[in-house]
XYZ file of C-alpha atoms in Angstrom:
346
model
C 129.476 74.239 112.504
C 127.021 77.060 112.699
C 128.136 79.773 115.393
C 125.507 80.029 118.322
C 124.669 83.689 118.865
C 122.964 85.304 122.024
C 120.874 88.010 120.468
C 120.033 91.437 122.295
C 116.907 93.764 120.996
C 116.670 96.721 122.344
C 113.874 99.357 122.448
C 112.638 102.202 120.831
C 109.363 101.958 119.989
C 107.995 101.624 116.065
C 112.004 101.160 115.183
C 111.528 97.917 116.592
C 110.612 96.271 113.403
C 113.714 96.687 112.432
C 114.462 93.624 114.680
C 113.013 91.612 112.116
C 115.319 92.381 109.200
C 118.114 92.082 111.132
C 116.795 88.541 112.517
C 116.313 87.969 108.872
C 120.034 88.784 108.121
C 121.385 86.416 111.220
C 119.545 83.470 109.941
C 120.353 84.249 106.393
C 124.151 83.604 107.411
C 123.931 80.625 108.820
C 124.345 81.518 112.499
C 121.990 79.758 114.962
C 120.009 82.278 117.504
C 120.446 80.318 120.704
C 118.776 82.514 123.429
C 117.223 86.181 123.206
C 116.779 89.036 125.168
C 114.554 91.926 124.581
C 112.844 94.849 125.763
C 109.823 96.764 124.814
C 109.549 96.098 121.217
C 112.861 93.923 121.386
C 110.705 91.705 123.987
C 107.907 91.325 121.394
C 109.964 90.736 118.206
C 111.960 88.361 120.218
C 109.460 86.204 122.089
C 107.197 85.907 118.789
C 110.509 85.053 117.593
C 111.559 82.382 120.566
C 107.544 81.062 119.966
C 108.237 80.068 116.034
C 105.968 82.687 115.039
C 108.333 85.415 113.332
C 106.577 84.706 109.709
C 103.096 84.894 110.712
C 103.813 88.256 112.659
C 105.781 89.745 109.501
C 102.575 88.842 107.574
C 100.143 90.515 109.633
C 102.207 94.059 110.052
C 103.112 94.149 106.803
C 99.646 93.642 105.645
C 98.426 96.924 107.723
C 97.800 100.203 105.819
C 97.472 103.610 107.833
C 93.448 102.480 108.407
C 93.968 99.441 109.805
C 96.501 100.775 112.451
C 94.163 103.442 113.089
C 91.748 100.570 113.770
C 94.241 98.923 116.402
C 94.118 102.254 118.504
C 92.276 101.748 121.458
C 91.998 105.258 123.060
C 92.679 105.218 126.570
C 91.790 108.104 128.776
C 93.871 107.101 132.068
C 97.520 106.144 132.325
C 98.095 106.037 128.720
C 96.847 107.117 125.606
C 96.384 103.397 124.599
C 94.989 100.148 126.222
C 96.962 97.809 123.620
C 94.141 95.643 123.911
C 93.745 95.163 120.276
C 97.253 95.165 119.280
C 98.461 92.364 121.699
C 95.156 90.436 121.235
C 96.223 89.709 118.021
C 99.651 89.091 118.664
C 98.027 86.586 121.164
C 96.451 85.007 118.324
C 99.498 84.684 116.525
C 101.388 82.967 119.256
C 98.818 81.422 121.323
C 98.835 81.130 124.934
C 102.731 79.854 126.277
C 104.735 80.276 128.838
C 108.375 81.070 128.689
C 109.204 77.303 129.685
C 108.265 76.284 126.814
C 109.986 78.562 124.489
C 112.437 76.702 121.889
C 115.316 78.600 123.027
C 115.579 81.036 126.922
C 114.379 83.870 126.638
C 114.589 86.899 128.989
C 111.539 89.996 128.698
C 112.756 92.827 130.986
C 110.266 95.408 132.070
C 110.574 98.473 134.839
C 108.697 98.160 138.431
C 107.594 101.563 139.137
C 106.516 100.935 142.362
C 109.701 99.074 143.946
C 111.648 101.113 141.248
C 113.698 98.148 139.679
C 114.417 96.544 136.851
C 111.964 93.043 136.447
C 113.165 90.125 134.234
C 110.396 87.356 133.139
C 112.260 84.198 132.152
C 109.296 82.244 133.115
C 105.417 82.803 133.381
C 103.446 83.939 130.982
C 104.813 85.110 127.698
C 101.975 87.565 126.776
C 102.073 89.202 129.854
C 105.799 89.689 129.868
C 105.904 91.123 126.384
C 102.968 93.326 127.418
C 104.762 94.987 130.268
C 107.919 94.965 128.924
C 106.061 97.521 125.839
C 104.168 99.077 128.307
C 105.641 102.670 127.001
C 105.308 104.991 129.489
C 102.718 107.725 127.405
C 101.198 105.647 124.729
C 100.499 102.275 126.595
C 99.023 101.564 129.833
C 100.637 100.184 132.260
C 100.715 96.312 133.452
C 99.400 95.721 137.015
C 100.333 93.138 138.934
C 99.723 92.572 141.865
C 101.165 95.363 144.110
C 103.445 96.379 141.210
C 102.680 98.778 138.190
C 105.195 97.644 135.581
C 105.939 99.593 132.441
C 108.624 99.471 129.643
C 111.989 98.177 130.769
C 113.763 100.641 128.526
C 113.056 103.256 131.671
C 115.870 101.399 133.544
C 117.558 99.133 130.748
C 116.876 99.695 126.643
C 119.436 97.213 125.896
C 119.741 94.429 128.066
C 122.953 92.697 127.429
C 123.315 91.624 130.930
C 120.805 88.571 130.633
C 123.046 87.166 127.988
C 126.085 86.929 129.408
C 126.573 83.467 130.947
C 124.864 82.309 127.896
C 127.741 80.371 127.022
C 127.182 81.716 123.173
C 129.667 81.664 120.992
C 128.890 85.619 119.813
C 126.745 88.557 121.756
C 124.886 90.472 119.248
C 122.944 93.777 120.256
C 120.716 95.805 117.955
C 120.377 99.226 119.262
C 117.465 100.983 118.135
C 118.495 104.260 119.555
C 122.177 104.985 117.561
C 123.398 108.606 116.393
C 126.056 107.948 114.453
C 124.478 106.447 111.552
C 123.976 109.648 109.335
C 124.389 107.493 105.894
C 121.036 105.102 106.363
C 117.738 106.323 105.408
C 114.809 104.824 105.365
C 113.849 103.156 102.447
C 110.776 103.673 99.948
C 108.498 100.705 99.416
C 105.334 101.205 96.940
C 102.137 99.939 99.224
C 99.693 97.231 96.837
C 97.492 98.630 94.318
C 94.345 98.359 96.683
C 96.561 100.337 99.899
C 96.515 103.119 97.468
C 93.080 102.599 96.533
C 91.864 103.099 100.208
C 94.708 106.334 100.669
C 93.080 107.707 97.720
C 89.516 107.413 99.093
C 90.638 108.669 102.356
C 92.008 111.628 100.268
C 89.188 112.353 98.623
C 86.512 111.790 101.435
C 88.905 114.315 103.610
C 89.592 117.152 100.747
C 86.070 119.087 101.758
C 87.539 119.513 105.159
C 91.077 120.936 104.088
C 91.548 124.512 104.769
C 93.966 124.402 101.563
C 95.908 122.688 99.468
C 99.043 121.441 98.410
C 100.738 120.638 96.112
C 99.805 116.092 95.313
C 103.642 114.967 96.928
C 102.715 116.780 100.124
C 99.052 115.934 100.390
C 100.028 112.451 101.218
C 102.297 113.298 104.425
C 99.896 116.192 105.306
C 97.034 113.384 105.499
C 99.025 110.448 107.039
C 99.849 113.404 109.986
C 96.680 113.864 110.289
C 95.542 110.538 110.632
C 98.221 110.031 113.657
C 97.152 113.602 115.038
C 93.659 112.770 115.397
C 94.212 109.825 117.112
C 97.408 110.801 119.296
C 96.058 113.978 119.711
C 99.315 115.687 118.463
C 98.911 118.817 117.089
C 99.073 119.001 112.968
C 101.721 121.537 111.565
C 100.077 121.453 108.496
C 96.866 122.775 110.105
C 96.668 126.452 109.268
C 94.255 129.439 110.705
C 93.269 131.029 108.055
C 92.656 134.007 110.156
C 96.213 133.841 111.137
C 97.833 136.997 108.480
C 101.187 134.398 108.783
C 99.638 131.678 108.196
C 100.944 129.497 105.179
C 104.342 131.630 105.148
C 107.372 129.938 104.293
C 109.444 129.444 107.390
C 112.533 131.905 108.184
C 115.612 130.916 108.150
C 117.698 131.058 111.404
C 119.788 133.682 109.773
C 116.813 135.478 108.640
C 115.390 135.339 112.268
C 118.426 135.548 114.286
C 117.752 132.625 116.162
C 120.159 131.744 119.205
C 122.830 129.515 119.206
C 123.507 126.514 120.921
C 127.081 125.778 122.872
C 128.099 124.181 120.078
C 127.306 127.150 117.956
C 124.078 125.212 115.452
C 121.198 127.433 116.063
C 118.425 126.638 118.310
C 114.930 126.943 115.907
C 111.979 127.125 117.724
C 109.295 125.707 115.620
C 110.863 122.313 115.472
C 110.269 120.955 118.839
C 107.735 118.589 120.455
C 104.042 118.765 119.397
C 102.117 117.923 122.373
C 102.593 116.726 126.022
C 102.571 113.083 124.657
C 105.315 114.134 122.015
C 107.257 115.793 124.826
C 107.109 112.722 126.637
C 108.259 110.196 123.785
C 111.430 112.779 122.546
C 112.590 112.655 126.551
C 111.913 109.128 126.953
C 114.329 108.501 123.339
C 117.007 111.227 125.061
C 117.108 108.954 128.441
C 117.451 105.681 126.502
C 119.997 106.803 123.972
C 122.378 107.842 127.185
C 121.532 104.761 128.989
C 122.324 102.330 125.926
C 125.488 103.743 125.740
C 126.411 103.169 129.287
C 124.882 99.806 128.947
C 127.374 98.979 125.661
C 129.591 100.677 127.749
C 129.658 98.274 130.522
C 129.104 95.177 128.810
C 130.780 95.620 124.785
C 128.725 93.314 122.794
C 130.975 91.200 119.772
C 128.365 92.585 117.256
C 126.692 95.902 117.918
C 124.298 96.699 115.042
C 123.070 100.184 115.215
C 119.778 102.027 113.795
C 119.260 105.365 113.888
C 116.654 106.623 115.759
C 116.172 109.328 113.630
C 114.231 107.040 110.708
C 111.380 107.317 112.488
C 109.366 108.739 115.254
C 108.452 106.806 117.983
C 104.956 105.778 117.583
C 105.016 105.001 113.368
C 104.110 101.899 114.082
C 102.503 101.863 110.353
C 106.456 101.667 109.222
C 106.824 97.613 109.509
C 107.954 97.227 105.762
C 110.391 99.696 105.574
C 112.032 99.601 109.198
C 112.302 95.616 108.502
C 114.166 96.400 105.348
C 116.618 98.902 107.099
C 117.244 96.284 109.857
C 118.309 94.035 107.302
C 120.308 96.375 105.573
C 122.383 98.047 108.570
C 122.723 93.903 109.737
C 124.091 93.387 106.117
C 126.565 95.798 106.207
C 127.808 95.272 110.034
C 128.027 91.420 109.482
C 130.243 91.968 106.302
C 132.227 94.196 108.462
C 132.801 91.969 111.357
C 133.292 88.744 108.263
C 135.945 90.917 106.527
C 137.772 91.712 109.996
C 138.290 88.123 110.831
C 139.271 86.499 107.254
């Protein structure tokens, strides 16, 4: 008999595909996912999940190329650099329209209430709507009004909420944290994008080179255009963007010998150049500080049987163009922990 596992999916923004792969991994093993609880991108993953429609999400990420992401950015100019309108209208079109009631298995969403300042669960009502606030990251997405609440992602209060699962009456709790440290060894794996992604990289490439103010050398072009890309939209400021005027421009960076750069507490030296990009980069590293602390209280206070762990360092926040290889890590990390927790209990 198949073990019945309440599953846990935390936040952390673009890492959130991981979620799949590590879904993936469960299933693969023969244990049955009997009731889910997510936030932000947990909440999504897992109430696509809860609604049958895992594949047909999988499908439709992993079919994007940097362009068509691009395409899904709908610039906001008020509480939020994006609306999300175009991202979670498709994802409505995946699921359909459903409330939480009629889920296969419960399901808990949890969001933050900024104006009553407390944690909101939705385990009924409308399931678009509850993964929409529950994603609603404070910077990049606009908030979710309603009515005399403004709700935005529940990782604010609660990245990994273990809490809803605990009268489950599951044989196993199993958290992913998306927001781990201690994971040095994992790195994010290289997957070749289809003949015609490349196609359309190489065009952008090309159609782009006029405007470069130089060039490198063919392995860095590609990362120097794909920041660009998320710059322009994002409005982060490019590194690779050089004044020519500037005499220092293009120099090869010191060393924190060279420069004599301070050191922190813990003696590793503090360099300068390496810190946020813009006010919305500010805002997305502090937001990832506050959650890592809180997930570990949350673990903490309620030790899941299973914790699987992804290191936030992978990715940045908002690489939402990522799916193929964060769903490949999540798989991989699940692999190993499973094994782990097998081997302990032969």
């Amino acid at each position: 008999m198949s073990k019945r596992v309440a599953l846990v999916l935390g936040s952390g923004g673009a890492r959130g595909y991981a979620h799949i792969g590590v879904i993936e991994e469960i299933e693969r093993r023969g244990y049955e996912i009997a009731c889910i609880a997510g936030c932000s991108m947990g909440a999504v993953v897992g109430g696509i999940y809860a609604a049958g429609k895992l594949d047909d999400y999988r499908k439709w990420i992993e079919s994007l190329d940097y362009l068509d992401v691009l395409r899904l950015v709908d610039v906001s100019f008020r509480l939020g650099a994006i609306r999300g309108e175009k991202v979670f209208g498709h994802i409505r079109k995946i699921v359909g329209e459903l409330n939480i009631e009629q889920l296969r298995i419960p399901y808990t969403a949890v969001a933050t209430d900024l104006t009553n300042q407390q944690e909101i669960w939705f385990q009924e009502g409308c399931l678009h709507q509850a993964m929409r606030a529950s994603a609603a990251i404070p910077s990049l997405f606009t908030p979710v009004v309603q009515g005399n609440r403004m709700l935005v992602d529940g990782g604010i209060l609660n990245p990994l909420p273990i809490i809803p699962v605990v009268s489950s009456h599951c044989d196993l709790i199993i958290a992913v944290n998306l927001n781990a440290t201690n994971q040095k060894h994992y790195q994010l794996p290289v997957i070749e994008r289809p003949a015609a992604f490349r196609m359309r990289f190489d065009s952008l490439i090309s159609s782009l080179g006029s405007h470069l103010p130089f060039r490198r050398k063919p392995a860095e072009k590609l990362i120097r255009i794909e920041q660009e890309i998320v710059a322009e939209k994002l409005a982060i400021p490019n590194p690779w963007l050089v004044d020519p005027a500037d005499p220092k421009a293009g120099q090869s960076a010191a060393t924190p010998e060279d420069t004599a750069a301070p050191k922190s507490a813990t003696g590793s030296f503090i360099i300068n150049n390496v810190g946020p990009a813009s006010l919305l980069d500010l805002i997305n590293q502090s937001f990832e500080v506050m959650q890592t602390s809180l997930a570990q209280y949350k673990i903490a206070g309620y030790p899941p049987d299973i914790l699987i762990n992804v290191p936030k360092r992978v990715c940045r926040f908002f690489e939402f163009y990522k799916a193929p290889e964060l769903i490949a890590l999540g798989r991989e990390i699940a692999r190993d922990t499973l094994d782990t927790y097998e081997n302990e209990r032969r």
